[in-house]
């Protein structure tokens, strides 16, 4: 019989983040289907609040490692702790959220345990006693299924692939697992965190709306002139009013490297599709985009997709957008910002 370990790090408040609760939901569902043994493994500066919050998730055992040395992500200490938790749980299947902290260490931990690992997993399904995962391949163009017999099998789930687990809190005693963290593993220290001001933040994974800009914003408009300055003002004002997250087509972010006029606040971190991100916002609005398939592939998890384009026959408009506005993006966004600004 399989033993499933839900492995998670706690946040600064000692609780699980949204991605962690989503991975827990996947572990709970899989445990019910397989009839396996579910074990929870927690690590961080403080773990009791997280343990109490998920006390009624149905796990047979709660393991944990806590200490001030785990307050900040660090490969050496995180890897040591994860290895200890995996060995103590004797897990054959490990489910964890695909956060930057987990992704940084779990491949190395897998090597230490002579197991196997899959990342960017979007689904886990058990049929006839066997486990199958789904994940994208080839720059997100293909979705494939994978089954493995090697154990332990570590699975990193993409955020928002599942809904967050919801349940009543309780009170449990997390079994502390002994883990030696000598000074040699603590040489790397976090000196501080530098973040842009809130009004300059353009990437907001939890936003309700993803606003995607295309290369059309930097091209000649109907008056024969380029209006990049106006485009920057329109886009930034919309992000300020709507609190949307900003995405970009590959062609737009590539303009910087081609010595062409580009939007100053845009970088490859904003890229959607064609080796960029596959966002999972509830709604998406695409503006001035040419609509090539690589761009639309990145939108596969957007629930409601809208587009603004002067060409009703563009690749994006034909069957890929739920709603198409055949209009000038500059005029539409000017009107939208005026309405938002008046509220």
Steps between C-alpha positions, in 0.01 A plus 500: 500500500619850417593752764435860396699782655370853471814710538473874562692795641320753716481873441616780730184466713552127548209406273482348153483722194237473228716272282561270796129465572439420134759222508343371821164475325662290226659274763170455684314411179772258392503336842126434480529350152797275575399408853856579601659635818524879512784664690554875538855636514550865599813711534567862582574738784162413653273211402235463772257758348513315167451163669197620695347663189506170308445267795186355343642427154493126566873441544602207719821668611644851525879539485694822521829679544496852642766751592617857438756374249207404272340845499658588165550278193849350484593202285726324750263511797180446302646200318619343826159547662304368199722193481440424869124541464486274195701229671296522820172473312614205284289659229476350152322805352575860597272788403624857543412841365719625215619805692846645443612369841391142431619502139845615610570198720283200415693392191812466716306318769368259238858420398595426861211254531556344157145584402338688210339841469255677271444876503232733358237232554144619434306187594527176699266210435478147636330229297500126568750547779757674277600865512520729197595865481440757228741779413586721201791426265673675211459861606151434634365396159439135593336349807613149582437229758777332697495188720803376694583190700811643666462615859509733675326711240507872577235711325506879491157644422466830317319765706127531422486156340269408790268695724621567853409251773231620735421344832447567866801576715585282795778427742768242431847423627752506217763232551837673496760321288861535604710679240851624560569838338869575567664836442644378172145483356416853615772699329256658254297776662218725378606861553170652390225504241475773236162545335364775274236738635146367478409738217797377294427130542377360168503124568215406734429124492191535722338774292153437359600632156801446274560789259718393206666757274617418150749652260227712346539754780843596361408507130383791285139591570232628260661845490824344376687574823631291791347579842706294744483766772123509482489121500707485818270749672184314395630161613641618833185697580286194429720283725475760775122525482421132446783337701540261207811296425699587188591248232673535166530322170846372407525739209461800730763403757740405219497858369744608771767263374442612142576867580143600422273724702348300785296557812744587777326305774470180296742207544515132413354428845169628360504263202199275449526190281791376282733418795330765712252449782168315478291728723185389678311823558118491498486749212733620226504798264730493197577831327686579177609138461560320174350183644755238401448155644799512741342798671154348528641173637610695807136591560368147525412533871333843477129455573368795296707637211433831328694684231521844339614495140427702187521184289201266557680224309822493702619168639409598854148615414394194301368255755750570778336796673166474679428866420665711228487878485575612143631843591810711555669400826620855568144635479347214700751516785475881517126467552541215751754699704269800502218286638722334759653831604159655562406234754 
